[in-house]
Each structure stands twice: as structure tokens, then as C-alpha cells.
């Protein structure tokens, strides 16, 4: 089927576009948050850049929304309201922003658009109201077992660690530097030494994915000090690389890193002690990393991820059809075997007009990864 989806979270999209569908990626000359397109990522040909003007001709079968503002933007571009004029799901990458147990989800007051959460923790902690919900856990495109652990250093991947501060546990990094230097990869890491006052916290750049994986795997262990974001893809990728992981036991971490596959604790001193042991015992570090990789391969397989998404997309289209029996369906099948047929149910399309301030803001940014 044809899926309209904005490029919001590149790491997550690396896996999503591996499926059997046609992925329509809005693209603008500015290449901003409303038109990144492929952004030079190594994606299959099915991930196609489409200008806003072309979207109406493409007539997507379903919209995967990721920001509340996308409902209005999709309506503006398509002349069709997601959930009403065409099927839609809302993909929620994030934990609640403010109050952990009482934050109401932006899609909570409607039943037409199901919410797909990326972790069970997120589904439980958001107040989803009357919206139907499901969980599709992450699937990882396996980078292969690259771990060497040759450098006596810890690695972390944290985007914008200075701005995000306590959320990503940046303030905890100095607790580990008397054990080994901490090499921090990600966006906007340059101000780390100044903000932490610790020269052994080493900004290591925002690297392309393949290069990042190789460089991470050279460090002895992966450190994940995050307090409050969704499950960071970088933690799972480290496990896939065969790295031993040390993680603050918050949000989904206890499910992602069960006993024997890494070290988790809410006590930074316990993590620090484990880091010291791994630095001193390369063989033990390798064994722990191998156990983590074996678990991650089973729990976060790309095959299971894509199968779950195919099921949810098919069910979403089928449910929409039941509610809109007047919709005409083309006989050709665009999805995987058994998938939904292409929908031909669109309102009369008036010329698209921009809002007074152009496209909506990107205030609801994705904080989920890498972190």
C-alpha cells in the first residue's frame, strides 16, 4: 500500500522503510522538519520523495502520523482528513513530557485514529483516553557483531546532551570518568566539556550510522544514563553490535535489558562498579555483550517489527472500510500478500492553500533516540 509518512525519526525509519510498501516522504526545498525526504539515508527504493504538490496525485492509502500538527498538515496537503477521509494511525515515539502518570495524549479524545506506542512503558504511562492503542516494539536492522572492545573507554550516544541535561542523564557522566574516559557521540556534543567541567568526557561527533556503529564497537562498554526518554535505539543497536551495556533502570530499560544480558540499576554507583569490572576484564565484557546480542536479536528482530506493522496497517484500513462502506476499492493489491487494496475514496479536492504562517510548527519533536 501507499503510506504517507514524514521523516521525523531517522533511526526508527531505517527499519520501517524495509517493509513491502510504497513510502511517500514529503520533501520541500528547505529540507526542514516538514520536508526532509530521504535526507541522503541509505533506504530502499520504495522510500520515495514526493513534493507537496504531488501528494494529491499519489493518493496514499494510509497516513502514519507522528506529531499532532500532522493532522492539519495532511488535511491541507491532501484535501482529506486523516481518520475521516482516509485511514490513519498515530505513532507515538515519546514518553509523556510533563507529568508521568497524568499527561493526556494529544489523540486521546477520538476513536478514529489508533495510537501505536513503541514501548509498553509509554502505552501504560500516557493517558490515552478513548483512543484505541497497541504497542509495536522496535525492530533493528542488524549491523552485525562488530564488537572489539579494544579501547579502554565507555561509549554513549546522546543527542543534544547539554540542552537536554538531566533528561538524558548528562550530569551523571562525570561519575564514570575516574574509571575510564566517556566518549559521547551524537548531535551538538561540542559544549560537553565546558558544561560538565570534566575533560574526560570526550565529544566524539555526529557520525553516519555505519561509521558510528564501528566506532561504538571499539569501546569497552556502552553507557546509557538516560532518566526520562523513550527507549533509545542506540542502546538496542549497541546490544546488536555485541557491546556489553550499562543502563540506568528507568522507563523501558528493564524489559530491554533483562538479567544476564547487561547491567541495569537505578544506583549510578552500581553501574560505575560494573564499568570498572568490564574495563578490567575484556573477556568478561565480550561474554556479556554476546549474551546481550543474542537477546536483542530475538526481542527486537526486524522481521517481527515489520510483520506487526503490516498487521496493524491492514487492520486500520479494514476498520476504516467498515466505517465507510461507500468507499470504492481498486482491485489491484499494493501491499504484502493479504494486504489492503488501494482506496479510492476522496472528497472533492479544492486547491491547497497554505495556512497564515505556512506549515505548522514542529513543537512536538521526537526525543526518543538516539539517546
Coordinates of C-alpha atoms in Angstrom, one line a residue:
X1 CA 0.0 0.0 0.0
X2 CA 1.0 3.7 -0.3
X3 CA 1.9 5.1 3.1
X4 CA 2.3 8.9 3.7
X5 CA 4.9 9.4 6.5
X6 CA 7.1 12.4 7.3
X7 CA 10.8 11.8 8.0
X8 CA 10.8 12.7 11.7
X9 CA 12.9 10.0 13.4
X10 CA 15.6 8.7 11.0
X11 CA 16.7 5.8 13.2
X12 CA 13.2 4.4 13.5
X13 CA 12.6 5.0 9.8
X14 CA 15.7 2.9 8.9
X15 CA 13.7 -0.1 9.9
X16 CA 10.2 0.9 8.9
X17 CA 11.0 1.5 5.2
X18 CA 12.4 -2.0 4.9
X19 CA 8.8 -3.3 4.5
X20 CA 7.0 -4.2 1.3
X21 CA 5.1 -0.9 0.8
X22 CA 5.5 2.4 -1.0
X23 CA 6.6 5.0 1.5
X24 CA 5.8 8.6 0.4
X25 CA 8.1 11.1 2.1
X26 CA 7.1 14.8 1.8
X27 CA 10.0 16.8 0.5
X28 CA 10.4 20.6 0.4
X29 CA 13.2 22.8 -1.0
X30 CA 14.1 23.9 2.6
X31 CA 14.6 20.3 3.7
X32 CA 13.2 21.3 7.1
X33 CA 11.1 19.2 9.6
X34 CA 8.2 19.2 7.1
X35 CA 10.2 18.1 4.1
X36 CA 13.4 16.1 4.9
X37 CA 12.6 13.4 2.3
X38 CA 15.2 10.7 2.4
X39 CA 17.9 13.1 3.8
X40 CA 20.6 11.0 2.0
X41 CA 19.9 7.9 4.0
X42 CA 20.6 4.5 2.5
X43 CA 17.0 3.4 2.2
X44 CA 15.3 1.0 -0.3
X45 CA 13.8 2.4 -3.5
X46 CA 10.3 2.1 -2.0
X47 CA 11.0 5.1 0.2
X48 CA 10.1 7.8 -2.3
X49 CA 10.5 11.6 -2.1
X50 CA 7.3 13.3 -3.0
X51 CA 6.7 17.1 -3.3
X52 CA 3.6 18.5 -1.5
X53 CA 2.1 19.2 -5.0
X54 CA 2.4 15.5 -6.0
X55 CA 0.8 14.1 -2.9
X56 CA -2.8 14.5 -4.1
X57 CA -2.0 12.6 -7.3
X58 CA -0.4 9.8 -5.3
X59 CA -3.5 9.3 -3.1
X60 CA -1.9 7.5 -0.2
X61 CA -3.8 4.5 1.3
X62 CA -3.0 5.3 4.9
X63 CA -1.2 8.1 6.8
X64 CA 1.2 7.3 9.7
X65 CA 1.1 10.5 11.9
X66 CA 3.9 11.3 14.4
X67 CA 3.1 14.8 15.5
X68 CA -0.2 16.4 16.4
X69 CA 0.2 19.1 13.8
X70 CA 0.4 16.5 11.1
X71 CA -3.4 16.0 11.1
X72 CA -3.9 19.6 9.9
X73 CA -0.9 19.4 7.5
X74 CA -2.1 16.2 5.9
X75 CA -5.6 17.7 5.5
X76 CA -4.1 20.8 3.9
X77 CA -1.9 18.9 1.5
X78 CA -4.4 16.1 0.6
X79 CA -7.8 17.8 1.0
X80 CA -8.6 14.7 3.0
X81 CA -8.9 14.5 6.8
X82 CA -6.9 11.6 8.4
X83 CA -9.2 9.2 10.2
X84 CA -12.3 10.5 8.4
X85 CA -11.5 10.6 4.6
X86 CA -8.6 8.1 4.7
X87 CA -7.2 5.6 7.2
X88 CA -4.6 6.8 9.7
X89 CA -2.6 5.7 12.7
X90 CA -0.7 7.9 15.2
X91 CA 2.8 6.7 16.0
X92 CA 3.9 7.9 19.4
X93 CA 7.7 7.7 19.9
X94 CA 7.9 9.5 23.3
X95 CA 7.3 9.2 27.0
X96 CA 4.9 11.8 28.4
X97 CA 6.6 15.2 28.5
X98 CA 5.5 16.6 31.9
X99 CA 3.5 14.5 34.4
X100 CA 4.4 10.9 34.1
X101 CA 1.1 9.4 35.1
X102 CA -1.4 12.1 34.2
X103 CA -0.3 13.5 30.8
X104 CA -3.2 13.2 28.3
X105 CA -2.2 12.1 24.8
X106 CA -2.9 14.6 22.0
X107 CA -5.1 11.9 20.3
X108 CA -6.9 10.8 23.5
X109 CA -10.3 12.3 22.7
X110 CA -11.1 10.4 19.5
X111 CA -11.6 6.8 18.3
X112 CA -10.9 7.1 14.6
X113 CA -7.1 7.1 14.7
X114 CA -5.4 4.3 16.8
X115 CA -2.3 5.2 18.7
X116 CA 0.8 2.9 18.2
X117 CA 3.3 3.2 21.0
X118 CA 6.9 2.0 20.6
X119 CA 7.2 0.6 24.2
X120 CA 4.8 -0.9 26.7
X121 CA 6.0 1.6 29.2
X122 CA 4.8 4.5 27.1
X123 CA 1.4 2.9 26.5
X124 CA 0.9 2.5 30.2
X125 CA 2.1 5.9 31.3
X126 CA 0.3 8.1 28.7
X127 CA -3.4 8.7 29.4
X128 CA -4.7 7.5 26.0
X129 CA -8.4 8.4 26.8
X130 CA -10.8 6.7 24.4
X131 CA -8.3 6.2 21.6
X132 CA -7.6 2.5 20.7
X133 CA -3.9 1.7 21.4
X134 CA -1.4 -1.0 20.5
X135 CA 2.3 -1.5 21.0
X136 CA 4.8 -2.3 18.3
X137 CA 8.2 -2.6 19.9
X138 CA 11.3 -1.5 18.0
X139 CA 12.9 -3.6 15.2
X140 CA 16.6 -3.2 14.5
X141 CA 18.3 -3.5 11.1
X142 CA 21.1 -5.8 12.3
X143 CA 24.5 -4.1 11.9
X144 CA 26.3 -7.4 12.7
X145 CA 28.5 -8.4 15.6
X146 CA 31.3 -5.7 15.3
X147 CA 32.4 -5.6 18.9
X148 CA 36.2 -5.5 19.6
X149 CA 36.3 -3.5 22.8
X150 CA 39.9 -2.6 22.1
X151 CA 39.7 0.9 23.7
X152 CA 39.6 1.2 27.5
X153 CA 36.7 3.7 27.2
X154 CA 32.9 3.9 27.7
X155 CA 30.7 5.0 24.8
X156 CA 27.4 6.9 24.9
X157 CA 25.1 8.3 22.2
X158 CA 23.2 11.3 23.4
X159 CA 21.7 13.9 21.0
X160 CA 21.9 17.5 22.4
X161 CA 23.3 16.4 25.8
X162 CA 23.8 19.9 27.0
X163 CA 20.3 21.2 26.2
X164 CA 18.6 18.1 27.4
X165 CA 20.8 17.8 30.5
X166 CA 19.1 15.8 33.3
X167 CA 16.6 14.2 30.9
X168 CA 19.4 12.3 29.2
X169 CA 21.5 11.9 32.4
X170 CA 24.3 14.1 31.1
X171 CA 25.0 15.2 34.7
X172 CA 25.8 11.6 35.6
X173 CA 28.6 11.1 33.1
X174 CA 31.3 12.6 35.4
X175 CA 30.7 9.7 37.9
X176 CA 32.3 7.3 35.4
X177 CA 35.3 9.2 34.2
X178 CA 37.6 8.0 37.0
X179 CA 37.0 4.5 35.7
X180 CA 37.5 5.4 32.0
X181 CA 37.0 8.2 29.6
X182 CA 33.4 8.6 28.3
X183 CA 33.2 9.2 24.6
X184 CA 29.9 10.8 23.7
X185 CA 28.6 10.6 20.2
X186 CA 25.6 12.5 18.8
X187 CA 24.4 15.9 17.7
X188 CA 25.5 19.1 19.5
X189 CA 28.0 17.5 21.8
X190 CA 30.7 20.2 21.5
X191 CA 29.8 22.0 24.7
X192 CA 30.0 18.9 27.0
X193 CA 33.5 19.5 28.5
X194 CA 32.5 23.1 29.5
X195 CA 29.1 22.2 30.8
X196 CA 30.3 19.2 32.9
X197 CA 33.7 20.6 33.8
X198 CA 35.3 17.2 33.0
X199 CA 37.9 16.8 30.3
X200 CA 37.5 13.0 30.3
X201 CA 34.0 13.4 28.8
X202 CA 35.1 13.5 25.1
X203 CA 32.7 14.8 22.4
X204 CA 33.1 12.4 19.6
X205 CA 30.9 13.8 16.8
X206 CA 27.7 13.1 15.0
X207 CA 28.7 10.2 12.7
X208 CA 26.9 8.5 9.8
X209 CA 25.2 5.4 11.1
X210 CA 27.6 2.8 9.7
X211 CA 30.7 4.7 10.9
X212 CA 29.0 5.2 14.3
X213 CA 28.4 1.5 14.8
X214 CA 32.0 0.7 14.0
X215 CA 33.3 3.4 16.4
X216 CA 31.0 2.4 19.2
X217 CA 32.1 -1.2 19.0
X218 CA 35.7 -0.3 19.6
X219 CA 34.9 1.0 23.1
X220 CA 34.8 -1.5 26.0
X221 CA 31.2 -0.9 27.0
X222 CA 28.1 1.2 26.2
X223 CA 26.8 3.6 28.9
X224 CA 23.1 4.6 28.9
X225 CA 22.5 7.1 31.7
X226 CA 19.1 8.3 30.4
X227 CA 16.5 9.3 33.0
X228 CA 13.4 10.0 31.0
X229 CA 13.1 9.4 27.3
X230 CA 11.6 6.6 25.3
X231 CA 13.8 3.5 24.8
X232 CA 16.8 4.8 22.9
X233 CA 17.5 3.0 19.7
X234 CA 21.2 3.5 20.3
X235 CA 21.0 1.2 23.4
X236 CA 19.5 -1.6 21.3
X237 CA 22.0 -1.0 18.5
X238 CA 24.8 -1.4 21.0
X239 CA 23.4 -4.7 22.0
X240 CA 23.1 -5.8 18.4
X241 CA 26.8 -4.9 18.0
X242 CA 27.7 -7.2 20.8
X243 CA 28.7 -4.5 23.3
X244 CA 28.1 -5.0 27.0
X245 CA 25.7 -2.3 28.2
X246 CA 25.3 -0.4 31.4
X247 CA 22.0 1.3 31.7
X248 CA 20.0 3.4 34.2
X249 CA 17.0 1.2 35.0
X250 CA 14.3 3.7 34.0
X251 CA 11.4 3.7 31.5
X252 CA 11.6 0.5 29.3
X253 CA 15.2 -0.4 30.1
X254 CA 14.4 -3.3 32.5
X255 CA 12.4 -5.0 29.7
X256 CA 15.1 -4.3 27.0
X257 CA 18.0 -5.5 29.2
X258 CA 16.9 -8.4 31.3
X259 CA 19.2 -10.0 33.9
X260 CA 22.3 -11.6 32.3
X261 CA 22.2 -9.5 29.1
X262 CA 23.7 -6.3 30.6
X263 CA 23.8 -4.3 33.8
X264 CA 20.9 -2.1 34.9
X265 CA 20.4 -0.2 38.1
X266 CA 18.9 3.0 39.4
X267 CA 22.1 3.4 41.5
X268 CA 24.8 5.0 39.4
X269 CA 27.4 3.7 41.9
X270 CA 26.4 0.1 41.0
X271 CA 26.8 1.0 37.3
X272 CA 30.1 2.6 38.0
X273 CA 31.4 -0.6 39.8
X274 CA 30.2 -2.7 36.8
X275 CA 32.0 -0.4 34.4
X276 CA 35.2 -0.8 36.4
X277 CA 34.9 -4.6 36.2
X278 CA 34.3 -4.5 32.4
X279 CA 37.3 -2.3 31.9
X280 CA 39.5 -4.7 33.9
X281 CA 38.1 -7.9 32.2
X282 CA 37.9 -7.7 28.4
X283 CA 36.9 -11.4 28.2
X284 CA 34.0 -11.0 30.6
X285 CA 32.9 -7.9 28.7
X286 CA 32.8 -9.9 25.5
X287 CA 30.8 -12.6 27.1
X288 CA 28.2 -10.2 28.5
X289 CA 28.0 -8.4 25.1
X290 CA 27.4 -11.8 23.3
X291 CA 24.5 -12.5 25.7
X292 CA 23.0 -9.1 25.1
X293 CA 23.2 -9.6 21.3
X294 CA 21.5 -13.0 21.5
X295 CA 18.6 -11.4 23.5
X296 CA 18.3 -8.4 21.2
X297 CA 18.3 -10.5 18.1
X298 CA 15.2 -12.3 19.4
X299 CA 13.4 -9.5 21.2
X300 CA 13.9 -6.7 18.6
X301 CA 14.1 -8.5 15.3
X302 CA 13.3 -6.6 12.1
X303 CA 11.1 -9.4 10.8
X304 CA 8.8 -9.3 13.8
X305 CA 8.7 -5.5 13.7
X306 CA 7.6 -5.4 10.0
X307 CA 5.1 -8.2 10.5
X308 CA 3.4 -6.3 13.3
X309 CA 3.3 -3.2 11.3
X310 CA 1.8 -5.0 8.3
X311 CA -0.9 -6.4 10.6
X312 CA -1.7 -3.0 12.2
X313 CA -1.8 -1.2 8.8
X314 CA -4.1 -3.9 7.3
X315 CA -6.4 -3.8 10.3
X316 CA -6.5 0.0 10.3
X317 CA -7.6 0.1 6.6
X318 CA -10.1 -2.8 7.2
X319 CA -11.6 -1.0 10.2
X320 CA -11.9 2.3 8.2
X321 CA -13.6 0.5 5.4
X322 CA -16.2 -0.9 7.7
X323 CA -17.0 2.6 8.9
X324 CA -17.0 3.9 5.4
X325 CA -18.7 1.3 3.3
X326 CA -19.3 3.7 0.4
X327 CA -15.5 3.7 -0.3
X328 CA -14.7 2.1 -3.7
X329 CA -11.6 -0.2 -3.7
X330 CA -9.4 -0.8 -6.6
X331 CA -8.9 -4.5 -7.4
X332 CA -5.1 -4.3 -7.5
X333 CA -3.2 -5.1 -4.3
X334 CA -0.3 -2.9 -3.4
X335 CA 0.7 -4.4 -0.1
X336 CA 2.1 -7.7 1.0
X337 CA 0.1 -10.9 0.3
X338 CA -3.3 -10.5 2.0
X339 CA -2.7 -6.8 2.4
X340 CA -5.3 -4.0 1.9
X341 CA -6.4 -2.9 -1.5
X342 CA -6.0 0.6 -2.7
X343 CA -8.7 3.0 -1.5
X344 CA -10.4 5.3 -4.0
X345 CA -12.5 7.4 -1.6
X346 CA -11.5 11.1 -1.6
X347 CA -13.6 14.2 -1.2
X348 CA -13.7 16.8 -3.9
X349 CA -10.3 18.5 -3.8
X350 CA -10.1 22.2 -3.5
X351 CA -6.8 23.9 -4.3
X352 CA -4.4 23.5 -1.5
X353 CA -3.7 26.7 0.4
X354 CA -1.1 27.4 3.0
X355 CA -2.0 28.5 6.5
X356 CA -1.3 32.0 7.5
X357 CA 2.1 31.0 8.9
X358 CA 2.8 28.3 6.4
X359 CA 3.2 24.7 7.6
X360 CA 2.6 24.1 11.2
X361 CA 5.3 24.2 13.8
X362 CA 7.4 21.2 14.9
X363 CA 6.9 21.9 18.6
X364 CA 6.1 18.2 19.3
X365 CA 9.6 17.0 18.5
X366 CA 10.8 13.4 18.8
X367 CA 13.1 12.9 21.8
X368 CA 13.2 9.1 21.6
X369 CA 16.6 8.4 20.0
X370 CA 19.4 8.2 19.8
X371 CA 19.7 8.8 23.5

